[in-house]
Amino acid sequence: MFDLLKTDATCKARLGRLTTPRGIVDTPAFMCVGTQGSVKAIDPRELGELGAQIILGNTYHLNIRPGLDIIRAAGGLHRFINWPGPILTDSGGFQVFSLATIRRIQPHGVEFRSHLDGAPLFLGPKEAMAIQRVLGSDIAMAFDDCPPHTSTTRELRAAVERTIRWAQECRDQPRAGGQSVFGIVQGGTNAELRQECARALVALGFDGYAIGGVSVGEPEPEMLRAVEMTEPFLPANQPRYAMGLGTPAQMVELIARGVDLFDCVLPTRVARNGTAFTHTGTVSIKAGFNRADFQPIEEGCDCFACSNFSRAYLRHLLNVGEILGLRMLSVHNTRIFLKVMGEVRAAIATGTFAQFRREFAANYVPTRKVLLARAADAER
Amino acid sequence: MFDLLKTDATCKARLGRLTTPRGIVDTPAFMCVGTQGSVKAIDPRELGELGAQIILGNTYHLNIRPGLDIIRAAGGLHRFINWPGPILTDSGGFQVFSLATIRRIQPHGVEFRSHLDGAPLFLGPKEAMAIQRVLGSDIAMAFDDCPPHTSTTRELRAAVERTIRWAQECRDQPRAGGQSVFGIVQGGTNAELRQECARALVALGFDGYAIGGVSVGEPEPEMLRAVEMTEPFLPANQPRYAMGLGTPAQMVELIARGVDLFDCVLPTRVARNGTAFTHTGTVSIKAGFNRADFQPIEEGCDCFACSNFSRAYLRHLLNVGEILGLRMLSVHNTRIFLKVMGEVRAAIATGTFAQFRREFAANYVPTRKVLLARAADAER
């Protein structure tokens, strides 16, 4: 299902093609996040126009609302949300450990209370796979234990052991027709645990491997190290997915470290806050300097927002609370993420990725938070 | 600029064509409301697909935000919002009297405080026309005094006299190239005042006439009477516009009473509350009975929402607060309003309007509020 087409000569960047029951995903790929069955503020036609080849859904959220009976009756998630292309579903592991009130971790899953209404629920490998089978996603994720980045080595070890045991249970569950399953490597920034977890999962055998336990609040340098210490133990001929990451600049760096797949809520989340991504970093469209700026968000961008509207108009829409403002920023930001992936693929294909990477990093101004984390890391 | 193509044999319904600098509007027409420079949640491409021929903007709101300097620098409202078709701008009279804190009514306008930040502002015929000139709308509205429906005869008379005086001032102001101006008839449900106001405005001479002082909280029967007592004094060869109205059923009845143009926030406002319009009335898409209803909002509807999504999915989106839900209801509701206008025009053209009107009224279940108002009126 995964064809590794080319590996860059200067780094670990890979060009690939992921074949799913519902279509092809060219990698490196950014997957748009549709947690509750909708990529926030964007409709499926727009997703197609943006060049989205695959979107995400979430086991935890969709199981709570609308509930499996509805999605089963609709004929699966694709038909329910009218997205005919590939869907990857997260297993709910991350959400159980981050959103819900955990009651008790059991041998075969987690007793927790819904973040919505406190209802008692249970999710484990068996349940997560059963739900994903009904959702009918093209790629299901194993149910993992995703501890916070502040965990002790002892806690990380327990999470890794549980993640491996649960991964095996997941692998042995029935699946929807053609559905792949990816294992998720945990272990925080502990190289030994990352290696142990990766080796165990690879021994079990999955269709792809995710690096989990990143994007859980850790500084950027730790995130990069977690990926670096995991990647060497993942098979070259299968896709690697860095979960919940990242900014365009981070994705380029992660691609250079051998990652093929990404997902991130950033493009639509910051859009709702009036922030736009560009090839040179983020910009607050609400800011006063856009008041009479009749240029598009980013010069040369081919998205619907940049083709139709000025920064001045978008600023006005955001300032008066018109939904079209956050819609258009969501469209633009998603396009930037997908466009950067297209540029990366072209660069790898033509053997110019090293130059692309250098120029991209030079042009992209990270947020203050990222800069501070880098500075702190350099002083260590 | 207005061609009266046909008048129905059974009632006062008219088929017409309004020619503006930026295109033709087939009447009877529903004008989508874009108060702050955006038809709420809908983009210009969608407006075109929905069959919108003309949209509204608002002097009061656009003058406060983004401010005239921005719209002037953008090259006018059409370019600022990227809507190339006709725009009608309301004068701000209604908003000054309904939204703002009025400080003092002066001979040549109103001293008031902005509803936004309390800033002292002044709007009168001269200012309203100057603003609309900068906005560059195809049709400008005269600045009127729009009193509440609970006003005394004395208050209504004062408002009518002021409205006539201000209308004359408006008529004498410079305009944008090709810009028409409509006068607004006030007078509440006082037949004498309505007649007096209409006659005076017609004597002054405008490009069209609006019936104002409706949709100000009065029950439906009063609204219909206000229109009935005004219409006979408006010239047949010019367009008539009932401001701020109404439901599809009300528009059909108003068309039968000789009205050509409508505007109403209902389709997009109730969409944000989860309510959809159909040819048989309104329906709460959030309601439990739509939980597993995989049919579109309305069978046979050609809108993007009905072509792509089920009631069950839209209910889910609305229940979890996904923006796509209110977007799609806004699209559908707007389409229903525009579609009913198209059906009315076809019925008038083919001489079947009486039948259409009868069937439409028989199928359309009004809201409880409308039904109660009708019952109370029947007992009078």
mmCIF file of N, CA, C and O in Angstrom, chain A residues 35-46 49 62 65-66 69-71 73-74 80-82 272 291-292 294 304 307-310 312-313 316-317 319-324 326-328, chain B residues 36-46 49 62 65-66 69-71 73-74 80-82 272 291-292 294 304 307-310 312-313 316-317 319-324 326-328:
data_model
loop_
_atom_site.group_PDB
_atom_site.id
_atom_site.type_symbol
_atom_site.label_atom_id
_atom_site.label_comp_id
_atom_site.label_asym_id
_atom_site.label_seq_id
_atom_site.Cartn_x
_atom_site.Cartn_y
_atom_site.Cartn_z
ATOM 1 N N THR A 35 -12.038 16.485 13.143
ATOM 2 C CA THR A 35 -12.288 15.778 14.414
ATOM 3 C C THR A 35 -13.711 15.240 14.533
ATOM 4 O O THR A 35 -13.932 14.060 14.787
ATOM 5 N N GLN A 36 -14.666 16.131 14.368
ATOM 6 C CA GLN A 36 -16.067 15.774 14.611
ATOM 7 C C GLN A 36 -16.812 15.517 13.300
ATOM 8 O O GLN A 36 -18.032 15.629 13.243
ATOM 9 N N GLY A 37 -16.061 15.203 12.228
ATOM 10 C CA GLY A 37 -16.712 14.919 10.956
ATOM 11 C C GLY A 37 -16.817 16.121 10.054
ATOM 12 O O GLY A 37 -17.599 16.123 9.093
ATOM 13 N N SER A 38 -16.024 17.172 10.336
ATOM 14 C CA SER A 38 -15.979 18.352 9.473
ATOM 15 C C SER A 38 -14.644 19.050 9.688
ATOM 16 O O SER A 38 -14.277 19.317 10.836
ATOM 17 N N VAL A 39 -13.921 19.300 8.609
ATOM 18 C CA VAL A 39 -12.723 20.131 8.722
ATOM 19 C C VAL A 39 -13.245 21.541 8.993
ATOM 20 O O VAL A 39 -13.957 22.113 8.158
ATOM 21 N N LYS A 40 -12.933 22.077 10.148
ATOM 22 C CA LYS A 40 -13.675 23.223 10.675
ATOM 23 C C LYS A 40 -13.817 24.381 9.681
ATOM 24 O O LYS A 40 -12.835 24.901 9.171
ATOM 25 N N ALA A 41 -15.074 24.734 9.415
ATOM 26 C CA ALA A 41 -15.486 25.864 8.577
ATOM 27 C C ALA A 41 -15.334 25.610 7.082
ATOM 28 O O ALA A 41 -15.680 26.472 6.277
ATOM 29 N N ILE A 42 -14.810 24.430 6.679
ATOM 30 C CA ILE A 42 -14.526 24.159 5.269
ATOM 31 C C ILE A 42 -15.442 23.042 4.770
ATOM 32 O O ILE A 42 -15.660 22.052 5.464
ATOM 33 N N ASP A 43 -15.975 23.211 3.553
ATOM 34 C CA ASP A 43 -16.850 22.163 3.025
ATOM 35 C C ASP A 43 -16.060 21.219 2.105
ATOM 36 O O ASP A 43 -14.937 21.530 1.704
ATOM 37 N N PRO A 44 -16.634 20.060 1.779
ATOM 38 C CA PRO A 44 -15.869 19.068 0.999
ATOM 39 C C PRO A 44 -15.447 19.566 -0.392
ATOM 40 O O PRO A 44 -14.379 19.205 -0.881
ATOM 41 N N ARG A 45 -16.268 20.392 -1.021
ATOM 42 C CA ARG A 45 -15.859 20.946 -2.313
ATOM 43 C C ARG A 45 -14.608 21.799 -2.155
ATOM 44 O O ARG A 45 -13.655 21.694 -2.942
ATOM 45 N N GLU A 46 -14.608 22.649 -1.145
ATOM 46 C CA GLU A 46 -13.435 23.483 -0.880
ATOM 47 C C GLU A 46 -12.211 22.615 -0.588
ATOM 48 O O GLU A 46 -11.105 22.919 -1.059
ATOM 49 N N GLU A 49 -10.814 21.517 -3.791
ATOM 50 C CA GLU A 49 -10.148 22.628 -4.475
ATOM 51 C C GLU A 49 -8.803 22.963 -3.840
ATOM 52 O O GLU A 49 -7.878 23.416 -4.509
ATOM 53 N N LEU A 62 -16.404 11.175 17.643
ATOM 54 C CA LEU A 62 -17.525 10.690 16.831
ATOM 55 C C LEU A 62 -18.333 9.622 17.563
ATOM 56 O O LEU A 62 -19.529 9.473 17.323
ATOM 57 N N ARG A 65 -20.563 11.880 19.900
ATOM 58 C CA ARG A 65 -21.543 12.555 19.036
ATOM 59 C C ARG A 65 -21.127 12.446 17.598
ATOM 60 O O ARG A 65 -19.992 12.819 17.304
ATOM 61 N N PRO A 66 -21.925 11.992 16.661
ATOM 62 C CA PRO A 66 -23.357 11.675 16.800
ATOM 63 C C PRO A 66 -23.622 10.298 17.404
ATOM 64 O O PRO A 66 -24.768 9.990 17.693
ATOM 65 N N ASP A 69 -24.449 4.479 16.158
ATOM 66 C CA ASP A 69 -25.679 4.019 15.489
ATOM 67 C C ASP A 69 -25.998 4.898 14.281
ATOM 68 O O ASP A 69 -26.412 4.405 13.230
ATOM 69 N N ILE A 70 -25.768 6.195 14.440
ATOM 70 C CA ILE A 70 -26.069 7.140 13.358
ATOM 71 C C ILE A 70 -25.105 6.931 12.185
ATOM 72 O O ILE A 70 -25.514 6.883 11.017
ATOM 73 N N ILE A 71 -23.826 6.784 12.498
ATOM 74 C CA ILE A 71 -22.846 6.648 11.415
ATOM 75 C C ILE A 71 -23.009 5.295 10.731
ATOM 76 O O ILE A 71 -22.867 5.191 9.516
ATOM 77 N N ALA A 73 -25.890 3.735 10.441
ATOM 78 C CA ALA A 73 -27.103 3.880 9.621
ATOM 79 C C ALA A 73 -26.827 4.710 8.368
ATOM 80 O O ALA A 73 -27.447 4.496 7.317
ATOM 81 N N ALA A 74 -25.884 5.642 8.466
ATOM 82 C CA ALA A 74 -25.540 6.485 7.307
ATOM 83 C C ALA A 74 -24.728 5.708 6.278
ATOM 84 O O ALA A 74 -24.574 6.148 5.134
ATOM 85 N N PHE A 80 -21.551 9.641 5.617
ATOM 86 C CA PHE A 80 -22.186 10.557 6.574
ATOM 87 C C PHE A 80 -21.738 11.990 6.315
ATOM 88 O O PHE A 80 -22.554 12.916 6.309
ATOM 89 N N ILE A 81 -20.439 12.171 6.084
ATOM 90 C CA ILE A 81 -19.911 13.541 5.934
ATOM 91 C C ILE A 81 -19.722 13.933 4.469
ATOM 92 O O ILE A 81 -19.319 15.043 4.168
ATOM 93 N N ASN A 82 -20.022 13.015 3.564
ATOM 94 C CA ASN A 82 -19.912 13.252 2.119
ATOM 95 C C ASN A 82 -18.499 13.630 1.678
ATOM 96 O O ASN A 82 -18.292 14.590 0.937
ATOM 97 N N ARG A 272 -9.480 30.953 13.213
ATOM 98 C CA ARG A 272 -10.618 31.455 13.993
ATOM 99 C C ARG A 272 -10.186 32.567 14.949
ATOM 100 O O ARG A 272 -11.007 33.298 15.487
ATOM 101 N N ARG A 291 -5.257 47.466 7.845
ATOM 102 C CA ARG A 291 -6.466 48.276 7.733
ATOM 103 C C ARG A 291 -6.772 48.693 6.280
ATOM 104 O O ARG A 291 -7.907 48.582 5.832
ATOM 105 N N ALA A 292 -5.779 49.172 5.586
ATOM 106 C CA ALA A 292 -5.983 49.639 4.211
ATOM 107 C C ALA A 292 -5.049 48.898 3.260
ATOM 108 O O ALA A 292 -4.591 49.445 2.265
ATOM 109 N N PHE A 294 -4.796 46.424 0.503
ATOM 110 C CA PHE A 294 -5.704 45.806 -0.456
ATOM 111 C C PHE A 294 -5.049 44.666 -1.236
ATOM 112 O O PHE A 294 -5.555 44.221 -2.261
ATOM 113 N N PHE A 304 -8.856 30.418 -2.722
ATOM 114 C CA PHE A 304 -10.075 31.188 -2.971
ATOM 115 C C PHE A 304 -10.030 32.529 -2.240
ATOM 116 O O PHE A 304 -10.439 33.557 -2.788
ATOM 117 N N SER A 307 -7.556 34.803 -3.982
ATOM 118 C CA SER A 307 -8.032 35.134 -5.329
ATOM 119 C C SER A 307 -9.167 36.147 -5.288
ATOM 120 O O SER A 307 -9.463 36.785 -6.301
ATOM 121 N N ASN A 308 -9.839 36.267 -4.153
ATOM 122 C CA ASN A 308 -11.053 37.074 -4.107
ATOM 123 C C ASN A 308 -11.035 38.264 -3.160
ATOM 124 O O ASN A 308 -11.778 39.217 -3.378
ATOM 125 N N PHE A 309 -10.231 38.190 -2.110
ATOM 126 C CA PHE A 309 -10.371 39.195 -1.062
ATOM 127 C C PHE A 309 -9.040 39.796 -0.623
ATOM 128 O O PHE A 309 -8.001 39.131 -0.663
ATOM 129 N N SER A 310 -9.132 41.047 -0.178
ATOM 130 C CA SER A 310 -7.950 41.747 0.326
ATOM 131 C C SER A 310 -7.802 41.535 1.833
ATOM 132 O O SER A 310 -8.752 41.178 2.530
ATOM 133 N N ALA A 312 -7.503 43.960 3.839
ATOM 134 C CA ALA A 312 -8.348 44.985 4.460
ATOM 135 C C ALA A 312 -9.768 44.462 4.660
ATOM 136 O O ALA A 312 -10.377 44.669 5.719
ATOM 137 N N TYR A 313 -10.305 43.779 3.653
ATOM 138 C CA TYR A 313 -11.667 43.241 3.764
ATOM 139 C C TYR A 313 -11.716 42.127 4.805
ATOM 140 O O TYR A 313 -12.615 42.085 5.655
ATOM 141 N N HIS A 316 -11.625 43.527 8.210
ATOM 142 C CA HIS A 316 -12.947 44.053 8.559
ATOM 143 C C HIS A 316 -13.879 42.920 8.988
ATOM 144 O O HIS A 316 -14.540 42.999 10.035
ATOM 145 N N LEU A 317 -13.926 41.851 8.184
ATOM 146 C CA LEU A 317 -14.812 40.726 8.503
ATOM 147 C C LEU A 317 -14.488 40.139 9.875
ATOM 148 O O LEU A 317 -15.386 39.851 10.672
ATOM 149 N N ASN A 319 -12.948 41.658 12.347
ATOM 150 C CA ASN A 319 -13.204 42.641 13.402
ATOM 151 C C ASN A 319 -14.682 42.778 13.744
ATOM 152 O O ASN A 319 -15.029 43.074 14.880
ATOM 153 N N VAL A 320 -15.548 42.579 12.746
ATOM 154 C CA VAL A 320 -16.979 42.711 13.035
ATOM 155 C C VAL A 320 -17.610 41.348 13.305
ATOM 156 O O VAL A 320 -18.822 41.250 13.500
ATOM 157 N N GLY A 321 -16.787 40.285 13.318
ATOM 158 C CA GLY A 321 -17.305 38.965 13.677
ATOM 159 C C GLY A 321 -18.067 38.262 12.572
ATOM 160 O O GLY A 321 -18.894 37.391 12.841
ATOM 161 N N GLU A 322 -17.813 38.625 11.306
ATOM 162 C CA GLU A 322 -18.480 37.943 10.190
ATOM 163 C C GLU A 322 -17.813 36.586 9.947
ATOM 164 O O GLU A 322 -16.584 36.499 9.830
ATOM 165 N N ILE A 323 -18.634 35.555 9.826
ATOM 166 C CA ILE A 323 -18.137 34.185 9.669
ATOM 167 C C ILE A 323 -17.267 34.037 8.419
ATOM 168 O O ILE A 323 -16.327 33.242 8.397
ATOM 169 N N LEU A 324 -17.569 34.810 7.382
ATOM 170 C CA LEU A 324 -16.771 34.708 6.157
ATOM 171 C C LEU A 324 -15.289 34.968 6.430
ATOM 172 O O LEU A 324 -14.423 34.398 5.755
ATOM 173 N N LEU A 326 -13.342 34.155 9.195
ATOM 174 C CA LEU A 326 -12.645 32.953 9.680
ATOM 175 C C LEU A 326 -12.728 31.826 8.666
ATOM 176 O O LEU A 326 -11.804 31.004 8.561
ATOM 177 N N ARG A 327 -13.807 31.788 7.874
ATOM 178 C CA ARG A 327 -13.897 30.811 6.783
ATOM 179 C C ARG A 327 -12.727 30.989 5.831
ATOM 180 O O ARG A 327 -12.043 30.034 5.465
ATOM 181 N N MET A 328 -12.523 32.232 5.401
ATOM 182 C CA MET A 328 -11.496 32.486 4.391
ATOM 183 C C MET A 328 -10.095 32.267 4.954
ATOM 184 O O MET A 328 -9.208 31.784 4.246
ATOM 185 N N GLN B 36 -22.982 44.232 6.970
ATOM 186 C CA GLN B 36 -21.627 44.720 7.238
ATOM 187 C C GLN B 36 -20.685 44.398 6.085
ATOM 188 O O GLN B 36 -19.477 44.322 6.273
ATOM 189 N N GLY B 37 -21.251 44.173 4.890
ATOM 190 C CA GLY B 37 -20.402 43.880 3.741
ATOM 191 C C GLY B 37 -20.206 42.396 3.505
ATOM 192 O O GLY B 37 -19.287 42.002 2.786
ATOM 193 N N SER B 38 -21.059 41.564 4.093
ATOM 194 C CA SER B 38 -21.019 40.124 3.854
ATOM 195 C C SER B 38 -22.394 39.553 4.165
ATOM 196 O O SER B 38 -22.937 39.815 5.239
ATOM 197 N N VAL B 39 -22.956 38.807 3.202
ATOM 198 C CA VAL B 39 -24.190 38.076 3.500
ATOM 199 C C VAL B 39 -23.771 36.961 4.458
ATOM 200 O O VAL B 39 -22.960 36.103 4.099
ATOM 201 N N LYS B 40 -24.262 36.989 5.665
ATOM 202 C CA LYS B 40 -23.672 36.221 6.761
ATOM 203 C C LYS B 40 -23.416 34.749 6.428
ATOM 204 O O LYS B 40 -24.326 34.019 6.063
ATOM 205 N N ALA B 41 -22.146 34.374 6.537
ATOM 206 C CA ALA B 41 -21.643 32.997 6.375
ATOM 207 C C ALA B 41 -21.559 32.539 4.913
ATOM 208 O O ALA B 41 -21.128 31.431 4.643
ATOM 209 N N ILE B 42 -21.972 33.399 3.957
ATOM 210 C CA ILE B 42 -22.033 33.008 2.545
ATOM 211 C C ILE B 42 -21.016 33.808 1.740
ATOM 212 O O ILE B 42 -20.870 35.011 1.938
ATOM 213 N N ASP B 43 -20.299 33.146 0.829
ATOM 214 C CA ASP B 43 -19.319 33.872 0.026
ATOM 215 C C ASP B 43 -19.926 34.274 -1.328
ATOM 216 O O ASP B 43 -20.988 33.774 -1.710
ATOM 217 N N PRO B 44 -19.288 35.187 -2.049
ATOM 218 C CA PRO B 44 -19.879 35.693 -3.297
ATOM 219 C C PRO B 44 -20.106 34.605 -4.357
ATOM 220 O O PRO B 44 -21.076 34.668 -5.113
ATOM 221 N N ARG B 45 -19.229 33.608 -4.405
ATOM 222 C CA ARG B 45 -19.445 32.524 -5.360
ATOM 223 C C ARG B 45 -20.733 31.790 -5.031
ATOM 224 O O ARG B 45 -21.553 31.514 -5.920
ATOM 225 N N GLU B 46 -20.926 31.486 -3.747
ATOM 226 C CA GLU B 46 -22.155 30.812 -3.325
ATOM 227 C C GLU B 46 -23.378 31.671 -3.640
ATOM 228 O O GLU B 46 -24.409 31.152 -4.095
ATOM 229 N N GLU B 49 -24.228 31.172 -7.178
ATOM 230 C CA GLU B 49 -24.823 29.845 -7.386
ATOM 231 C C GLU B 49 -26.260 29.786 -6.869
ATOM 232 O O GLU B 49 -27.079 29.028 -7.393
ATOM 233 N N LEU B 62 -21.587 50.200 7.913
ATOM 234 C CA LEU B 62 -20.344 50.316 7.145
ATOM 235 C C LEU B 62 -19.626 51.627 7.437
ATOM 236 O O LEU B 62 -18.399 51.706 7.348
ATOM 237 N N ARG B 65 -17.830 50.737 10.826
ATOM 238 C CA ARG B 65 -16.756 49.786 10.520
ATOM 239 C C ARG B 65 -16.956 49.227 9.137
ATOM 240 O O ARG B 65 -18.047 48.715 8.875
ATOM 241 N N PRO B 66 -16.005 49.232 8.228
ATOM 242 C CA PRO B 66 -14.610 49.623 8.428
ATOM 243 C C PRO B 66 -14.391 51.125 8.394
ATOM 244 O O PRO B 66 -13.292 51.580 8.690
ATOM 245 N N ASP B 69 -13.198 55.824 4.813
ATOM 246 C CA ASP B 69 -11.871 55.976 4.208
ATOM 247 C C ASP B 69 -11.399 54.658 3.591
ATOM 248 O O ASP B 69 -10.809 54.643 2.505
ATOM 249 N N ILE B 70 -11.683 53.561 4.271
ATOM 250 C CA ILE B 70 -11.257 52.244 3.786
ATOM 251 C C ILE B 70 -12.017 51.873 2.513
ATOM 252 O O ILE B 70 -11.432 51.411 1.524
ATOM 253 N N ILE B 71 -13.331 52.097 2.540
ATOM 254 C CA ILE B 71 -14.141 51.701 1.372
ATOM 255 C C ILE B 71 -13.825 52.612 0.187
ATOM 256 O O ILE B 71 -13.779 52.157 -0.959
ATOM 257 N N ALA B 73 -10.880 53.983 -0.341
ATOM 258 C CA ALA B 73 -9.563 53.526 -0.821
ATOM 259 C C ALA B 73 -9.670 52.218 -1.597
ATOM 260 O O ALA B 73 -8.882 51.954 -2.511
ATOM 261 N N ALA B 74 -10.649 51.395 -1.226
ATOM 262 C CA ALA B 74 -10.840 50.112 -1.925
ATOM 263 C C ALA B 74 -11.463 50.316 -3.301
ATOM 264 O O ALA B 74 -11.459 49.399 -4.127
ATOM 265 N N PHE B 80 -14.631 46.399 -2.602
ATOM 266 C CA PHE B 80 -14.179 46.034 -1.255
ATOM 267 C C PHE B 80 -14.629 44.618 -0.900
ATOM 268 O O PHE B 80 -13.854 43.814 -0.384
ATOM 269 N N ILE B 81 -15.896 44.299 -1.224
ATOM 270 C CA ILE B 81 -16.438 42.990 -0.832
ATOM 271 C C ILE B 81 -16.404 41.982 -1.977
ATOM 272 O O ILE B 81 -16.786 40.830 -1.799
ATOM 273 N N ASN B 82 -15.943 42.411 -3.141
ATOM 274 C CA ASN B 82 -15.848 41.545 -4.316
ATOM 275 C C ASN B 82 -17.182 40.940 -4.742
ATOM 276 O O ASN B 82 -17.296 39.747 -5.000
ATOM 277 N N ARG B 272 -28.455 30.318 11.836
ATOM 278 C CA ARG B 272 -27.473 30.266 12.923
ATOM 279 C C ARG B 272 -28.081 29.683 14.192
ATOM 280 O O ARG B 272 -27.383 29.308 15.116
ATOM 281 N N ARG B 291 -32.418 13.015 13.876
ATOM 282 C CA ARG B 291 -31.236 12.271 14.321
ATOM 283 C C ARG B 291 -30.730 11.271 13.281
ATOM 284 O O ARG B 291 -29.538 11.216 12.997
ATOM 285 N N ALA B 292 -31.628 10.493 12.733
ATOM 286 C CA ALA B 292 -31.236 9.474 11.760
ATOM 287 C C ALA B 292 -31.990 9.669 10.451
ATOM 288 O O ALA B 292 -32.311 8.711 9.757
ATOM 289 N N PHE B 294 -31.735 10.635 6.880
ATOM 290 C CA PHE B 294 -30.663 10.787 5.892
ATOM 291 C C PHE B 294 -31.154 11.434 4.592
ATOM 292 O O PHE B 294 -30.485 11.394 3.567
ATOM 293 N N PHE B 304 -26.639 23.636 -2.526
ATOM 294 C CA PHE B 304 -25.428 22.873 -2.221
ATOM 295 C C PHE B 304 -25.637 22.011 -0.979
ATOM 296 O O PHE B 304 -25.185 20.857 -0.938
ATOM 297 N N SER B 307 -27.906 19.104 -1.877
ATOM 298 C CA SER B 307 -27.242 18.220 -2.839
ATOM 299 C C SER B 307 -26.160 17.374 -2.179
ATOM 300 O O SER B 307 -25.751 16.360 -2.738
ATOM 301 N N ASN B 308 -25.675 17.797 -1.029
ATOM 302 C CA ASN B 308 -24.513 17.135 -0.435
ATOM 303 C C ASN B 308 -24.710 16.512 0.937
ATOM 304 O O ASN B 308 -23.984 15.591 1.283
ATOM 305 N N PHE B 309 -25.660 17.017 1.693
ATOM 306 C CA PHE B 309 -25.717 16.599 3.099
ATOM 307 C C PHE B 309 -27.126 16.208 3.540
ATOM 308 O O PHE B 309 -28.112 16.743 3.042
ATOM 309 N N SER B 310 -27.153 15.301 4.519
ATOM 310 C CA SER B 310 -28.423 14.852 5.099
ATOM 311 C C SER B 310 -28.784 15.713 6.302
ATOM 312 O O SER B 310 -27.939 16.388 6.902
ATOM 313 N N ALA B 312 -29.472 14.437 9.122
ATOM 314 C CA ALA B 312 -28.765 13.824 10.259
ATOM 315 C C ALA B 312 -27.370 14.437 10.415
ATOM 316 O O ALA B 312 -26.930 14.742 11.528
ATOM 317 N N TYR B 313 -26.666 14.607 9.297
ATOM 318 C CA TYR B 313 -25.317 15.190 9.367
ATOM 319 C C TYR B 313 -25.382 16.653 9.786
ATOM 320 O O TYR B 313 -24.626 17.102 10.644
ATOM 321 N N HIS B 316 -26.047 16.922 13.387
ATOM 322 C CA HIS B 316 -24.813 16.655 14.136
ATOM 323 C C HIS B 316 -23.914 17.895 14.150
ATOM 324 O O HIS B 316 -23.430 18.317 15.205
ATOM 325 N N LEU B 317 -23.699 18.485 12.984
ATOM 326 C CA LEU B 317 -22.836 19.670 12.896
ATOM 327 C C LEU B 317 -23.347 20.796 13.793
ATOM 328 O O LEU B 317 -22.572 21.449 14.509
ATOM 329 N N ASN B 319 -25.302 20.494 16.395
ATOM 330 C CA ASN B 319 -25.239 20.105 17.815
ATOM 331 C C ASN B 319 -23.832 20.187 18.389
ATOM 332 O O ASN B 319 -23.667 20.443 19.574
ATOM 333 N N VAL B 320 -22.823 19.946 17.565
ATOM 334 C CA VAL B 320 -21.452 20.015 18.091
ATOM 335 C C VAL B 320 -20.822 21.381 17.816
ATOM 336 O O VAL B 320 -19.653 21.595 18.124
ATOM 337 N N GLY B 321 -21.598 22.299 17.227
ATOM 338 C CA GLY B 321 -21.096 23.657 17.022
ATOM 339 C C GLY B 321 -20.141 23.804 15.855
ATOM 340 O O GLY B 321 -19.338 24.740 15.829
ATOM 341 N N GLU B 322 -20.222 22.914 14.862
ATOM 342 C CA GLU B 322 -19.372 23.043 13.674
ATOM 343 C C GLU B 322 -19.939 24.125 12.754
ATOM 344 O O GLU B 322 -21.134 24.119 12.437
ATOM 345 N N ILE B 323 -19.076 25.014 12.308
ATOM 346 C CA ILE B 323 -19.491 26.150 11.478
ATOM 347 C C ILE B 323 -20.154 25.695 10.178
ATOM 348 O O ILE B 323 -21.053 26.350 9.662
ATOM 349 N N LEU B 324 -19.739 24.551 9.658
ATOM 350 C CA LEU B 324 -20.329 24.066 8.407
ATOM 351 C C LEU B 324 -21.846 23.901 8.537
ATOM 352 O O LEU B 324 -22.571 24.076 7.549
ATOM 353 N N LEU B 326 -24.138 25.790 10.328
ATOM 354 C CA LEU B 326 -24.858 27.051 10.113
ATOM 355 C C LEU B 326 -24.597 27.609 8.725
ATOM 356 O O LEU B 326 -25.471 28.255 8.129
ATOM 357 N N ARG B 327 -23.416 27.330 8.178
ATOM 358 C CA ARG B 327 -23.127 27.719 6.793
ATOM 359 C C ARG B 327 -24.144 27.082 5.860
ATOM 360 O O ARG B 327 -24.721 27.752 5.000
ATOM 361 N N MET B 328 -24.325 25.772 6.003
ATOM 362 C CA MET B 328 -25.191 25.062 5.065
ATOM 363 C C MET B 328 -26.653 25.452 5.232
ATOM 364 O O MET B 328 -27.393 25.545 4.261
#
